[in-house]
Coordinates of C-alpha atoms and ligand atoms in Angstrom, one line a residue:
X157 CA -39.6 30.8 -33.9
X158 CA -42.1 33.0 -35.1
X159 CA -38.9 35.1 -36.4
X160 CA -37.8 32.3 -38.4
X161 CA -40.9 31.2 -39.7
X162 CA -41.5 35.1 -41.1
X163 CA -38.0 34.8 -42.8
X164 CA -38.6 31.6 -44.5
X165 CA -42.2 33.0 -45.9
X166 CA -40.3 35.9 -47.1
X167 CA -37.6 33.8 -48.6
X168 CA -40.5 31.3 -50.3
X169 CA -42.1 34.7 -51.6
X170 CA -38.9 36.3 -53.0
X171 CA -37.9 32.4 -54.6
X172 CA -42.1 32.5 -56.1
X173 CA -41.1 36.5 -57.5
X174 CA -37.9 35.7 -58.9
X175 CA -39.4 32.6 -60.9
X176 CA -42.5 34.5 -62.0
X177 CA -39.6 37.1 -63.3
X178 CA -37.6 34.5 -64.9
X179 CA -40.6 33.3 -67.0
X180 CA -41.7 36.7 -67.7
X181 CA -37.8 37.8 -68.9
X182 CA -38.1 34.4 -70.6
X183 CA -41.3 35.2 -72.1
X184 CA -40.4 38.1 -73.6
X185 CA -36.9 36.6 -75.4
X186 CA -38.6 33.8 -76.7
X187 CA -37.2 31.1 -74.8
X188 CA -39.1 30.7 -71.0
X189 CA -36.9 27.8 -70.1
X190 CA -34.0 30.2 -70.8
X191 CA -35.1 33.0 -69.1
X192 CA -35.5 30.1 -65.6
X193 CA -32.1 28.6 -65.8
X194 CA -30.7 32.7 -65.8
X195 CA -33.3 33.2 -62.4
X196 CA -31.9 30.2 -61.0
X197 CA -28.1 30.8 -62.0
X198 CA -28.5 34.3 -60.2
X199 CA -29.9 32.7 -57.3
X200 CA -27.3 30.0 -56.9
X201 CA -24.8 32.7 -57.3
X202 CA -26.4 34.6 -54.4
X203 CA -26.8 31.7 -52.2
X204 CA -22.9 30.2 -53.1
X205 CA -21.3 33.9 -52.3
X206 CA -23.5 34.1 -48.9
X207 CA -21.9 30.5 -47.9
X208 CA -18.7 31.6 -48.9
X209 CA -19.1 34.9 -46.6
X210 CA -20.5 32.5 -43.6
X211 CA -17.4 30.2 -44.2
X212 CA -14.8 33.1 -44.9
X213 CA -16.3 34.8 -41.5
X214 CA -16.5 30.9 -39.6
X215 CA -13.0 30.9 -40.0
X216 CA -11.8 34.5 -38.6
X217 CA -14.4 34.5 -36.5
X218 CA -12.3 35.6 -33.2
X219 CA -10.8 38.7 -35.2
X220 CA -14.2 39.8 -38.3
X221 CA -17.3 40.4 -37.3
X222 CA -20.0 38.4 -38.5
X223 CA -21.2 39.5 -42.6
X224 CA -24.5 41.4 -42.6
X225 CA -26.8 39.4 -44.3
X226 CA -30.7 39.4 -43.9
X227 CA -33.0 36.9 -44.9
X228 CA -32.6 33.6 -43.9
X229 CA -28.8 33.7 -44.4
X230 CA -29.1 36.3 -41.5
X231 CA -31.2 34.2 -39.2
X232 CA -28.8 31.5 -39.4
X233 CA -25.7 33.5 -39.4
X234 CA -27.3 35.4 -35.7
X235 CA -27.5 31.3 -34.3
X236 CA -24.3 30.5 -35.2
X237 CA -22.8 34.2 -33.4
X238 CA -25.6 33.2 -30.4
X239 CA -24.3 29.7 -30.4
X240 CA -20.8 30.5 -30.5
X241 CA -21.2 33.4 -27.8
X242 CA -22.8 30.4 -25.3
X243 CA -20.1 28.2 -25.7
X244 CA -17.4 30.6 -25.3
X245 CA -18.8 31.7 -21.7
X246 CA -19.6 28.0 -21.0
X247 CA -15.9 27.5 -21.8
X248 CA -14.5 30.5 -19.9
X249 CA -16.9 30.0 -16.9
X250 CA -15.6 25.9 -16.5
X251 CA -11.5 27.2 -17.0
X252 CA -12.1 29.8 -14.3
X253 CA -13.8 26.9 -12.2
X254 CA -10.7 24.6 -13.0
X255 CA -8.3 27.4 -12.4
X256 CA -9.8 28.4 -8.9
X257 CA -9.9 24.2 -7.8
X258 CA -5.8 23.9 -9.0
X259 CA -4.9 27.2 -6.8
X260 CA -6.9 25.8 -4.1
X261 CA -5.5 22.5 -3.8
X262 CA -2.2 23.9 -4.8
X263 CA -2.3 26.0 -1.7
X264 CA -3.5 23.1 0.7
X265 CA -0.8 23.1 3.9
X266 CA -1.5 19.2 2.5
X267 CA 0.2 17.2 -0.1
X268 CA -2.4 16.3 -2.3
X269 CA -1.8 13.5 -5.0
X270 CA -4.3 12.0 -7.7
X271 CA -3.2 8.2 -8.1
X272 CA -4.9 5.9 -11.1
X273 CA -6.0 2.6 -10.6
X274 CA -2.4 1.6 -11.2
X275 CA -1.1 3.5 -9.0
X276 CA 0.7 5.5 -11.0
X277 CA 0.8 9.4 -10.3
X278 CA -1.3 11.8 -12.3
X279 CA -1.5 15.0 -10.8
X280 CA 0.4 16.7 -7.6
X281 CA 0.3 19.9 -5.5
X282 CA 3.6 22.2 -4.5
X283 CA 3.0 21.0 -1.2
X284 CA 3.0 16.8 -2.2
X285 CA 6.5 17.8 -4.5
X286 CA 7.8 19.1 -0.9
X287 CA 7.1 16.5 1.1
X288 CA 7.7 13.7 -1.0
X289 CA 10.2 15.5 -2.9
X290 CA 8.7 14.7 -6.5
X291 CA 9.9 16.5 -10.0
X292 CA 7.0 18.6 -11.5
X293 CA 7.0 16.7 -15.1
X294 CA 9.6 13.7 -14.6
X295 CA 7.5 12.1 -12.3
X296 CA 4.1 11.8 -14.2
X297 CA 2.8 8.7 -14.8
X298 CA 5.5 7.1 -12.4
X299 CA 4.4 4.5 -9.9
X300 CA 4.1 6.0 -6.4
X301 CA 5.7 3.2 -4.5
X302 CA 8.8 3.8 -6.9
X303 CA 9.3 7.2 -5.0
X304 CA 7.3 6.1 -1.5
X305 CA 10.1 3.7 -1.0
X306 CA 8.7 1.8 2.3
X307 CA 7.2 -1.9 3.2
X308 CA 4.7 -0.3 5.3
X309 CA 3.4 2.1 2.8
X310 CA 3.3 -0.9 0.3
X311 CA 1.3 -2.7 2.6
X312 CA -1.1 0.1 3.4
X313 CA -1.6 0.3 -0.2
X314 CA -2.4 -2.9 -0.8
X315 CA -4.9 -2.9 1.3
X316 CA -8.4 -1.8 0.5
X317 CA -8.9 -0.3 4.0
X318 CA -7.8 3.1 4.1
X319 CA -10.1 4.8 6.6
X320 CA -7.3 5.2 9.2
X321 CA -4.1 6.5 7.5
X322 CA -0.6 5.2 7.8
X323 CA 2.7 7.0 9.6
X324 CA 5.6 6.7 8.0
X325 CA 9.3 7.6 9.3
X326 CA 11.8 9.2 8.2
X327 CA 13.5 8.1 5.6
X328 CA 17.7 8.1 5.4
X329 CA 19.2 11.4 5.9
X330 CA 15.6 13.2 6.3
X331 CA 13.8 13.8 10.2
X332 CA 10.4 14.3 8.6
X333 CA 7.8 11.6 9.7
X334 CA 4.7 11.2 7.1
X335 CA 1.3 10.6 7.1
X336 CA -0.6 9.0 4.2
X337 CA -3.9 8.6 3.8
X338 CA -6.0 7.4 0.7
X339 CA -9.3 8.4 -0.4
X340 CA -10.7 6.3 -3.3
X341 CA -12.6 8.4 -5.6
X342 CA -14.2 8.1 -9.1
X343 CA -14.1 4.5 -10.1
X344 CA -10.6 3.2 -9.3
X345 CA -9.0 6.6 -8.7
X346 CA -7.2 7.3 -5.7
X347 CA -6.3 11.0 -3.7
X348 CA -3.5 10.5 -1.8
X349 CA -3.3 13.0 1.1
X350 CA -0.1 13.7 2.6
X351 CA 0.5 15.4 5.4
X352 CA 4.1 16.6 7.7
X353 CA 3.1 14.9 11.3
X354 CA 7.0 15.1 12.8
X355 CA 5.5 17.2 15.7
X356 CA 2.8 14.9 16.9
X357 CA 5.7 11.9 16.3
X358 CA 8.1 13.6 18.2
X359 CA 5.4 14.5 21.1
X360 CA 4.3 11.0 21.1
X361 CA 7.8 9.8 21.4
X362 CA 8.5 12.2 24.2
X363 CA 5.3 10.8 26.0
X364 CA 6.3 7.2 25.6
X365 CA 9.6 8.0 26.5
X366 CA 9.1 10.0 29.7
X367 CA 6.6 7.0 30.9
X368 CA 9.1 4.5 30.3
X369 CA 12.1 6.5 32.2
X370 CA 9.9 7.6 35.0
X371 CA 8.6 4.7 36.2
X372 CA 12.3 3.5 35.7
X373 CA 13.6 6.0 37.6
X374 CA 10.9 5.1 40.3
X375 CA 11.4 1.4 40.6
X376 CA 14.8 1.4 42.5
X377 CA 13.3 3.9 45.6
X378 CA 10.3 2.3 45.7
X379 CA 12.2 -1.1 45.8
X380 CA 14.7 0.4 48.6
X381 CA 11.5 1.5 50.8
X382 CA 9.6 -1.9 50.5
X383 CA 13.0 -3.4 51.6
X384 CA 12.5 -1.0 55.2
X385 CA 9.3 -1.4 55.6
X386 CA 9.3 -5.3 54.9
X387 CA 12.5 -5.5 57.8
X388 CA 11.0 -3.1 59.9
X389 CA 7.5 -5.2 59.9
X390 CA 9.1 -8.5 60.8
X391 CA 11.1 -6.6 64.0
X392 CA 9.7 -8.5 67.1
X393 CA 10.7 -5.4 69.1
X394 CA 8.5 -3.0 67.0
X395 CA 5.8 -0.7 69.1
X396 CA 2.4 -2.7 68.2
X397 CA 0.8 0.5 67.3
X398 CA 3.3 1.1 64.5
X399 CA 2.5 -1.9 62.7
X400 CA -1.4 -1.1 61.2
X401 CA 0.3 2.2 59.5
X402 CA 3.6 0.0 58.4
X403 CA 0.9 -2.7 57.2
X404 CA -0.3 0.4 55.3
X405 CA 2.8 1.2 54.4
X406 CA 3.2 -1.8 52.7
X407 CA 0.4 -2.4 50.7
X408 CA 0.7 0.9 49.2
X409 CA 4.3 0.0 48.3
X410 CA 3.0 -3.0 46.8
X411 CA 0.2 -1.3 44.9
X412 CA 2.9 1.6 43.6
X413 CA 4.9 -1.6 42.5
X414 CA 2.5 -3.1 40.3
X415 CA 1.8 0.4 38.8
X416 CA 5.2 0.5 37.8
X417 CA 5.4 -2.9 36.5
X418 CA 2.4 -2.6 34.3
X419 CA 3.5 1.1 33.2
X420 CA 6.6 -0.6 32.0
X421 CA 4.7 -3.4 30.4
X422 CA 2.8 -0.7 28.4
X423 CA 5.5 0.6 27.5
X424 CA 7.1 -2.1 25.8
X425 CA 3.3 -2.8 24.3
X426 CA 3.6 0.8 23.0
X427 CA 6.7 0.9 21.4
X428 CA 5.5 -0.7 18.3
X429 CA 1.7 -1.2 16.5
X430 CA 2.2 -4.1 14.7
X431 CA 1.5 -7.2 14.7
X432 CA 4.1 -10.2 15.8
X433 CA 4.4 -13.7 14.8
X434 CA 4.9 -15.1 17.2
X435 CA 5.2 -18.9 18.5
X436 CA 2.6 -21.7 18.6
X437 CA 1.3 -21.3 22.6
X438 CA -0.6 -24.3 24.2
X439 CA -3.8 -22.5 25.4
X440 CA -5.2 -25.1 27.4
X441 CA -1.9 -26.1 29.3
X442 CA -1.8 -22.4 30.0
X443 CA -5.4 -21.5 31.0
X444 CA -5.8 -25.0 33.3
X445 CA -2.2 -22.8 35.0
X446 CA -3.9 -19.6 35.5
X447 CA -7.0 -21.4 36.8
X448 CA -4.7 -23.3 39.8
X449 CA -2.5 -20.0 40.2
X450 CA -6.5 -18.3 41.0
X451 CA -7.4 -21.0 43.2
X452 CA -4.3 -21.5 45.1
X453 CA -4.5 -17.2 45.8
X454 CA -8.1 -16.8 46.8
X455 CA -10.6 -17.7 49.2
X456 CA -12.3 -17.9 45.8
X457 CA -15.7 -18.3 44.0
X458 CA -16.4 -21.2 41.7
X459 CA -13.9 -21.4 38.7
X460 CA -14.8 -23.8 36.3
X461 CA -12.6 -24.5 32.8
X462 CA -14.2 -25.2 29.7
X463 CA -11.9 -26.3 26.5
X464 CA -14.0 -26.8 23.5
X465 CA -10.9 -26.6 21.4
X466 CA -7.7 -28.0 21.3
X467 CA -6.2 -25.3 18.7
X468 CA -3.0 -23.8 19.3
X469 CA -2.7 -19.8 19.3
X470 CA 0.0 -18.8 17.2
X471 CA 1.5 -15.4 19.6
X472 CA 3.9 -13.9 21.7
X473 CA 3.5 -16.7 24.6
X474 CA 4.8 -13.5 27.6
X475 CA 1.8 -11.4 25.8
X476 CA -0.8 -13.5 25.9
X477 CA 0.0 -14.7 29.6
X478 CA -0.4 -11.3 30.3
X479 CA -3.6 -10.2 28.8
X480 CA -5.2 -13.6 29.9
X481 CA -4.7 -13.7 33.4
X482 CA -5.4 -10.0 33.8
X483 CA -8.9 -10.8 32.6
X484 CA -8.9 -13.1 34.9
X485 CA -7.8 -11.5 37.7
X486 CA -10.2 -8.6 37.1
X487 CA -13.0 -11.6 36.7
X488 CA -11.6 -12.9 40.7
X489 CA -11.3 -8.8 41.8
X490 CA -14.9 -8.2 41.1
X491 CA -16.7 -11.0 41.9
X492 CA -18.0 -11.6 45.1
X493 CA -17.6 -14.6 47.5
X494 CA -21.0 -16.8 46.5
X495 CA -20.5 -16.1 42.9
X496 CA -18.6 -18.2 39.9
X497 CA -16.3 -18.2 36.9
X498 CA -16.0 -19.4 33.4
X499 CA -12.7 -19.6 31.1
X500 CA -13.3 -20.8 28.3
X501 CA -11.4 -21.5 25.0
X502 CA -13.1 -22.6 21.7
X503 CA -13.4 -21.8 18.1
X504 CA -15.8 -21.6 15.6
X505 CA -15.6 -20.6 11.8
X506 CA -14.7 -16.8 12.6
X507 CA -11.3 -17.8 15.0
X508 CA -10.5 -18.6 18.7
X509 CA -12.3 -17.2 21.3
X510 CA -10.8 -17.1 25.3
X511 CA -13.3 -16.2 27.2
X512 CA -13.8 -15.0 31.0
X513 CA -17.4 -14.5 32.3
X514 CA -18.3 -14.0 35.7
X515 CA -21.2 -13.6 38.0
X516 CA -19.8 -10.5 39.6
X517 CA -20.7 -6.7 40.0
X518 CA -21.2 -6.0 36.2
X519 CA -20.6 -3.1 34.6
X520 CA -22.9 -0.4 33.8
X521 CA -23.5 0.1 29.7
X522 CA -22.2 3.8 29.6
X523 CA -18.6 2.4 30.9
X524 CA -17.9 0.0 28.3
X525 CA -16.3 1.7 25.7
X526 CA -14.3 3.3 28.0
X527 CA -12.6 0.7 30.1
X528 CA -9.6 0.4 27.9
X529 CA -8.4 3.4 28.7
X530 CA -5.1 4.2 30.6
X531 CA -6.4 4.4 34.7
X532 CA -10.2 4.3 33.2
X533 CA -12.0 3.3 36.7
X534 CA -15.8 2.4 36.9
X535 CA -15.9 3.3 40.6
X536 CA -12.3 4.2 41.2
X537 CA -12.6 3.5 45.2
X538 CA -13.6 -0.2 44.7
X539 CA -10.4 -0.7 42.1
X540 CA -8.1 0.6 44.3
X541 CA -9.3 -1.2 46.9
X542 CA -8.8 -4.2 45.4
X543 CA -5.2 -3.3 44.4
X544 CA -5.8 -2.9 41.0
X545 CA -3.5 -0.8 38.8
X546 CA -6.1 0.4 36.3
X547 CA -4.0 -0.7 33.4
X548 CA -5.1 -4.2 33.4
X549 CA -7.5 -3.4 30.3
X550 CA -5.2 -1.0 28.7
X551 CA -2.3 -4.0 28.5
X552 CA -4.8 -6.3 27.1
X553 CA -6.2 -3.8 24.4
X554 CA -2.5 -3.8 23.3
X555 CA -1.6 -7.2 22.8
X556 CA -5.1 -7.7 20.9
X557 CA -4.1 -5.3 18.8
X558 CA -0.2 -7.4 18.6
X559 CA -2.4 -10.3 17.6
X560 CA -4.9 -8.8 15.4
X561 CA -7.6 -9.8 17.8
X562 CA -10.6 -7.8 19.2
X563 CA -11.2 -7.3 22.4
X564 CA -15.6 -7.7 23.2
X565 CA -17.1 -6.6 26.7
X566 CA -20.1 -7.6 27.6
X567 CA -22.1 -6.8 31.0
X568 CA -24.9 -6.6 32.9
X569 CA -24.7 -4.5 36.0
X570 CA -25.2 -6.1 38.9
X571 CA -25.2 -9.6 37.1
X572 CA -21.9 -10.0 36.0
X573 CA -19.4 -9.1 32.3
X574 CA -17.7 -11.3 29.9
X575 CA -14.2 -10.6 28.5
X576 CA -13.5 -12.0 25.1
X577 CA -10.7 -12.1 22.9
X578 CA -11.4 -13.0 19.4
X579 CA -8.2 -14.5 17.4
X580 CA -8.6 -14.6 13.6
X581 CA -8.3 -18.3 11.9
X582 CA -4.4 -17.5 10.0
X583 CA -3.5 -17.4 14.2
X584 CA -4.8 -21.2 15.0
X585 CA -3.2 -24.2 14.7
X586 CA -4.6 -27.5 14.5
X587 CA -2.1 -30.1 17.2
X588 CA -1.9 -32.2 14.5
X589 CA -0.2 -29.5 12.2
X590 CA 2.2 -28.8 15.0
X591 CA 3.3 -32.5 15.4
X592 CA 3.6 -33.0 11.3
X593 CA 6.5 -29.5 11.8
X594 CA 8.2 -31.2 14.6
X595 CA 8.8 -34.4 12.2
Ligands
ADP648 P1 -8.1 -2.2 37.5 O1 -6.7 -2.4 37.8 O2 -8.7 -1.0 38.1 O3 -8.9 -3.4 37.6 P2 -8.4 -2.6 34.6 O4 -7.9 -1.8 33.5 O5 -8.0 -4.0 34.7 O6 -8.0 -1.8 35.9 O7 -10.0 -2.4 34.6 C1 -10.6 -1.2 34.4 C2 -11.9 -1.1 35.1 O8 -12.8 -2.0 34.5 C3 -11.9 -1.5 36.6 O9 -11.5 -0.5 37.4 C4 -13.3 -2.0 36.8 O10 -14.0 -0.9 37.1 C5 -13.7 -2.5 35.5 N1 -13.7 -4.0 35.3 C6 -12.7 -4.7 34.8 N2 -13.0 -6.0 34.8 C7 -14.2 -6.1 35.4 C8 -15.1 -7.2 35.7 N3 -14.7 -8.5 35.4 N4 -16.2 -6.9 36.4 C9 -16.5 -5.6 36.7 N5 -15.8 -4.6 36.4 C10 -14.6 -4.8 35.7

C-alpha cells in the first residue's frame, strides 16, 4: 500500500513537471495553450503504447514475459502477474485434488455411480462399467433402470429408504448376484454403490440349503425310532424298569421332532424376504381356536380373550396360525400355575395389534433384543425342559417380516412379558368390505 501510494505521488509529480514544461515550451513559442495540448498529446501517447504493451503481453501471457514498465503502469502490471500466478496454483492445486478423488474412486473394488435427481447416470467408475456392464460415453445421461432391468431394484428405488441395500440376482445368462445401495447426497443427487456379493449369496444359499436337507434327511430315522419306542412302550410284557428310560426315550424323540418341524418351517420362512398377499383371515374365529386348543392341553392358568376389533388380517392364514399360537404357547410354557393370560386383538389408527401378555417368569431387559435369534435361550435348562424348540421366536420374527409387521417385547422379570405383533392399516379389512367382495 504504501508502495502504491509512493508511485501514484511520483506519477502526480511527473503529470505537475510535464505541465509546468508544457507551459514553459508554450511560453517561449508564443502560444501556452499550444505548447499544453503537445505535453498532453505526449502523455496520451505514452499512456496508449503502455496499455497496448499490457494488452499485447495479456494475451501471450503463458509464452512473453510481462513488459518492464515502472511507475504506476508497473505497479499494476506486477498485480496482474501476482494475480495471475494465484489463480494458476489455485487452479492446479483443485485439478490435482479432482484428479487424485477420480483415481480413487476409480480404483474402489466398488462400483460407484453418481445418479441425478432423475435418475439418470452422470458419472461411473471402471468397476460400476464391470459390474453393470455400462459403455463409458453411450450411457451418459441414460436412466439407470433402463440398464438395471429388475422390479425389485425399481422398487428399492422408489423408495426413499435406502439405509439397508438391496440384493439383486443374477440376471439371464450371468451368475453374478448384486448389491445396490443408495446414498443421497447434495440436494437430490444420488451415489449408487455397487458391489459383487455372489460369494455371500452362494454361502447363504448353501446354509439354507444344508438346513433344509438335514433336517430332511433326519425326519424319516427319527420317525422310524419313535415308531419302536412308542410299540415297545405299550408291550404289557416290558421289564418295569425299562419303561422310565423308554419314557425318556420318548420325549426326547418328540422334542428332536418338533426341532425338525420348526427347522423346516424356517426354512420355507427363509427362502424368500418378501412380503405376501395373502388372504383375508378371521382373527377372532382363529384366536377364540387357539384359546380352546390351550385350555383343552393344559392344567392351565387363567386365559381370558379380549376382541376389541372385528377387522380381518389380510395374510398367509398357515403363517399367521403359526406365529400366533407359538406366542401363545411360549405365554402357557412360562407361566406358572396361579398366574393368567391375555390375547388380545384390536386396532387403533397405526394398524392391528394381537397381543399375548402374561403374568409369568418375565424376561430380564438385557435378553430382549436377542430372543429372536435362532436357539436364543434365556435360561436354556428351563426351555428345554419345557419342550421347547427355541425357534418359536425366530418363526414369528419371519412371518412379521412376511406381513410387514413388527414384532414388540415387553417384560418385567419376574412379573410377566407381552408379545405383540403390529400389522400396518393397507393389511386390515373392515367385515363389511369383505361381504360387499363376496356380492
Ligand atoms: P423356546 O422354544 O425355547 O420357547 P422361543 O424362540 O419360542 O424358544 O423363545 C426363546 C426364548 O424366549 C425362550 O427360551 C424363553 O427363554 C424366552 N421366552 C419366550 N416367550 C416367553 C414368555 N412368554 N415369558 C418368558 N420368557 C419367554
Amino acid at each position: 500500500m504504501q508502495h502504491s501510494i509512493q508511485a501514484w505521488g511520483r506519477t502526480a509529480a511527473k503529470l505537475a513537471g510535464a505541465i509546468v514544461l508544457g507551459v514553459i515550451v508554450g511560453f517561449m513559442l508564443g502560444h501556452v495553450l499550444a505548447g499544453l495540448c503537445l505535453v498532453f498529446g505526449a502523455l496520451l501517447a505514452w499512456q496508449l503504447f503502455n496499455l497496448f504493451r499490457l494488452d499485447y503481453w495479456l494475451r501471450a501471457r503463458s509464452t512473453r514475459d510481462p513488459p518492464d514498465v515502472d511507475g504506476i503502469w508497473g505497479d499494476v502490471i506486477t498485480n496482474v502477474v501476482r494475480l495471475h500466478r494465484r489463480k494458476r496454483y489455485h487452479k492446479q492445486r483443485l485439478l490435482r485434488v479432482f484428479r487424485e478423488i477420480r483415481q480413487s474412486t476409480a480404483a474402489m473394488p466398488d462400483g460407484v455411480v453418481v445418479l441425478n435427481g432423475q435418475h439418470e447416470i452422470l458419472w461411473f467408475n471402471r468397476t460400476a462399467q464391470r459390474l453393470i456392464g455400462l459403455k463409458r460415453n453411450a450411457d451418459l445421461r441414460i436412466r439407470i433402470t433402463n440398464l438395471v432391468r429388475d422390479p425389485e431394484f425399481a422398487r428399492y428405488l422408489h423408495t426413499d429408504d435406502f439405509t439397508d441395500p438391496v440384493m439383486i440376482a443374477p440376471a439371464v445368462g450371468s451368475d453374478v448376484y448384486l448389491s445396490f445401495q443408495m446414498v443421497p447426497y447434495g440436494g437430490d443427487q444420488l451415489l449408487m454403490l455397487v458391489r459383487d456379493v455372489t460369494r455371500q449369496a452362494r454361502l447363504e444359499s448353501m446354509r439354507k440349503d444344508f438346513v433344509a436337507n438335514a433336517s430332511h434327511e433326519l425326519r424319516s430315522p427319527l420317525t422310524v425310532i419313535a415308531g419302536y419306542v412308542e410299540t415297545l412302550g405299550s408291550d404289557p410284557t416290558l421289564d418295569p424298569e425299562l419303561r422310565p428310560p423308554l419314557e425318556e426315550m420318548r420325549r426326547q424323540a418328540e422334542r428332536m421332532t418338533l426341532i425338525i418341524h420348526d427347522l423346516l418351517e424356517l426354512s420355507k420362512l427363509d427362502e424368500s424376504d418378501e412380503e405376501l398377499a395373502g388372504e383375508p383371515i378371521d382373527v377372532p374365529t382363529l384366536l377364540a381356536m387357539l384359546r380352546k386348543d390351550l385350555l383343552s392341553r393344559a392344567s392351565h392358568p387363567l386365559v381370558s380373550l379380549r376382541l376389541d376389533s372385528d377387522a380381518l388380517l389380510l395374510g398367509d392364514e398357515l403363517e399367521i396360525h403359526s406365529a400366533f399360537s407359538n406366542l401363545v404357547d411360549n405365554a402357557a410354557k412360562y407361566t406358572p400355575a396361579g398366574g393368567s393370560i391375555e390375547i388380545r386383538w384390536f386396532s387403533d389408527s397405526e394398524g392391528g395389534h394381537f397381543s399375548v401378555a402374561d403374568t409369568g417368569i418375565g424376561i430380564p431387559a438385557e435378553h430382549i433384543p436377542r430372543l429372536t435369534e435362532r436357539f436364543y435361550r434365556v435360561d436354556p435348562g428351563r426351555s428345554r425342559a419345557t419342550g421347547g424348540s427355541g425357534l418359536g421366536l425366530a418363526i414369528v420374527k419371519h412371518v412379521m417380516q412376511h406381513h410387514g409387521a413388527t414384532l414388540t417385547i415387553t417384560s418385567v422379570d419376574g412379573k410377566g412379558s407381552t408379545f405383540m405383533c403390529s400389522f400396518p392399516t393397507t393389511r386390515l379389512l373392515r367385515p363389511r368390505a369383505v361381504a360387499s367382495l363376496g356380492s
